[in-house]
Short mmCIF file of C-alpha atoms in Angstrom, two decimals:
data_model
loop_
_atom_site.label_atom_id
_atom_site.label_comp_id
_atom_site.label_asym_id
_atom_site.label_seq_id
_atom_site.Cartn_x
_atom_site.Cartn_y
_atom_site.Cartn_z
CA MET A 1 0.00 0.00 0.00
CA SER A 2 1.09 3.53 -0.63
CA ALA A 3 2.08 5.93 2.11
CA HIS A 4 0.12 8.68 0.35
CA GLN A 5 -3.46 9.51 1.22
CA TYR A 6 -4.19 10.54 -2.39
CA ASP A 7 -3.20 9.22 -5.82
CA HIS A 8 -0.47 11.68 -6.80
CA GLY A 9 0.33 9.81 -10.00
CA HIS A 10 3.80 8.69 -8.94
CA THR A 11 4.79 5.88 -11.29
CA PHE A 12 7.94 4.01 -12.18
CA ALA A 13 7.72 5.44 -15.72
CA GLY A 14 7.44 8.95 -14.28
CA TRP A 15 10.43 8.56 -11.98
CA VAL A 16 12.66 7.05 -14.68
CA GLY A 17 11.60 9.64 -17.25
CA CYS A 18 12.24 12.47 -14.81
CA ALA A 19 15.70 11.13 -13.93
CA ILE A 20 16.75 10.75 -17.58
CA GLY A 21 15.21 14.14 -18.39
CA SER A 22 17.22 15.73 -15.58
CA VAL A 23 20.42 14.33 -17.07
CA ALA A 24 19.33 15.70 -20.46
CA ALA A 25 18.72 19.17 -19.02
CA THR A 26 22.08 19.10 -17.23
CA VAL A 27 23.98 18.14 -20.37
CA ALA A 28 22.15 20.70 -22.53
CA GLY A 29 22.66 23.37 -19.84
CA ALA A 30 26.36 22.60 -19.72
CA GLY A 31 26.38 22.96 -23.49
CA VAL A 32 24.86 26.42 -23.23
CA VAL A 33 27.30 27.52 -20.53
CA LEU A 34 30.32 26.11 -22.36
CA VAL A 35 29.00 27.25 -25.77
CA SER A 36 29.20 23.72 -27.14
CA GLY A 37 26.80 22.71 -29.88
CA LEU A 38 27.82 19.09 -29.35
CA LEU A 39 26.69 19.13 -25.71
CA ILE A 40 23.45 20.91 -26.59
CA ALA A 41 22.72 18.30 -29.27
CA GLY A 42 23.66 15.53 -26.85
CA GLY A 43 21.32 16.92 -24.20
CA THR A 44 18.53 17.13 -26.75
CA ALA A 45 19.19 13.53 -27.84
CA ILE A 46 19.10 12.35 -24.22
CA GLY A 47 15.79 14.21 -23.84
CA VAL A 48 14.36 12.29 -26.79
CA VAL A 49 15.59 9.05 -25.18
CA ALA A 50 13.84 10.07 -21.94
CA LEU A 51 10.60 10.59 -23.85
CA LEU A 52 10.83 7.22 -25.62
CA VAL A 53 11.79 5.30 -22.46
CA THR A 54 8.93 6.88 -20.50
CA TRP A 55 6.48 6.06 -23.30
CA ALA A 56 7.69 2.44 -23.51
CA LEU A 57 7.37 2.04 -19.74
CA HIS A 58 3.88 3.56 -19.83
CA LEU A 59 2.78 1.13 -22.53
CA SER A 60 4.24 -1.81 -20.61
CA GLY A 61 2.11 -0.94 -17.58
CA TRP A 62 4.54 1.03 -15.44
CA GLY A 63 2.82 4.35 -16.15
CA LYS A 64 -0.62 5.79 -15.45
CA GLY A 65 -3.45 6.90 -17.67
CA PRO A 66 -5.53 10.03 -17.12
CA GLY A 67 -7.81 10.01 -14.11
CA LEU A 68 -7.72 8.17 -10.81
CA ARG A 69 -6.38 4.67 -10.36
CA PRO A 70 -7.80 2.07 -7.99
CA ARG A 71 -6.35 2.51 -4.49
CA ALA A 72 -4.48 -0.81 -4.76
CA GLU A 73 -2.46 0.64 -7.68
CA TRP A 74 -1.41 3.94 -6.03
CA SER A 75 2.12 2.75 -5.22
CA TRP A 76 4.79 3.44 -7.84
CA ARG A 77 5.87 -0.21 -7.53
CA VAL A 78 2.54 -1.57 -8.89
CA ARG A 79 1.85 -2.07 -12.59
CA ASP A 80 -1.24 -0.55 -14.18
CA SER A 81 -3.78 -3.30 -14.85
CA SER A 82 -5.58 -1.32 -17.58
CA ALA A 83 -2.48 -0.58 -19.71
CA PRO A 84 -2.74 -3.47 -22.20
CA GLY A 85 -6.16 -2.28 -23.36
CA GLY A 86 -5.18 1.39 -23.54
CA HIS A 87 -6.40 4.34 -21.50
CA ASP A 88 -9.30 6.61 -22.46
CA GLU A 89 -8.10 10.07 -23.57
CA CYS A 90 -4.40 9.06 -23.40
CA LEU A 91 -2.23 10.48 -26.18
CA GLY A 92 0.51 7.88 -25.61
CA CYS A 93 -1.96 5.01 -25.98
CA ARG A 94 -3.53 6.56 -29.09
CA LEU A 95 -0.09 6.99 -30.70
CA ALA A 96 0.63 3.33 -30.00
CA GLY A 97 -2.67 2.27 -31.57
CA ARG A 98 -4.23 1.23 -28.26
CA ARG A 99 -7.62 2.86 -28.42
CA PRO A 100 -10.39 1.57 -26.23
CA VAL A 101 -13.56 0.80 -28.18
CA ALA A 102 -15.45 3.67 -26.51
CA ALA A 103 -12.80 6.20 -27.60
CA ALA A 104 -12.39 4.89 -31.16
CA GLY A 105 -14.96 7.22 -32.70
CA VAL A 106 -18.15 5.59 -31.43
CA VAL A 107 -20.78 8.32 -31.10
CA PRO A 108 -23.66 7.83 -28.64
CA VAL A 109 -27.08 7.79 -30.29
CA ARG A 110 -30.31 9.12 -28.81
CA ALA A 111 -33.59 7.26 -28.99
CA GLY A 112 -34.79 9.27 -31.99
CA GLY A 113 -31.75 8.26 -34.05
CA GLU A 114 -30.00 11.64 -33.65
CA THR A 115 -26.56 11.89 -32.15
CA GLU A 116 -26.27 13.94 -28.99
CA ALA A 117 -24.22 16.59 -30.78
CA ALA A 118 -26.82 16.94 -33.53
CA ALA A 119 -29.61 17.15 -30.95
CA ALA A 120 -27.73 19.88 -29.08
CA VAL A 121 -27.12 21.87 -32.27
CA GLY A 122 -30.76 21.56 -33.24
CA ALA A 123 -31.86 22.67 -29.77
CA ASP A 124 -29.65 25.76 -29.95
CA ALA A 125 -30.98 26.67 -33.38
CA VAL A 126 -34.59 26.66 -32.13
CA ARG A 127 -33.92 29.30 -29.47
#
């Protein structure tokens, strides 16, 4: 169990990504101070590696999707049980092709056959 009272979103993917990103910022900052294009490019490359590593860890279940997790998954040492199916409204999951069925463009339909958006537009036009 987590020592936190709330789900702060601490995940293994977040910690690793932050650590690699800190190294990237340090190297790029040293490049700026030392006026070295090589160090700036190296820091930028390490930043891209941080992004890719964090994304891979998120997709493998060590990250967190948007919203709250079940209390049993609040610890950063616990894998996300919903990761293989993809998270609703998660850019990383959409880029990987993991779209839940509900988020894949399915539009809710009202009883009269109109979509909710069309019904709302029609209701506004009547006013």
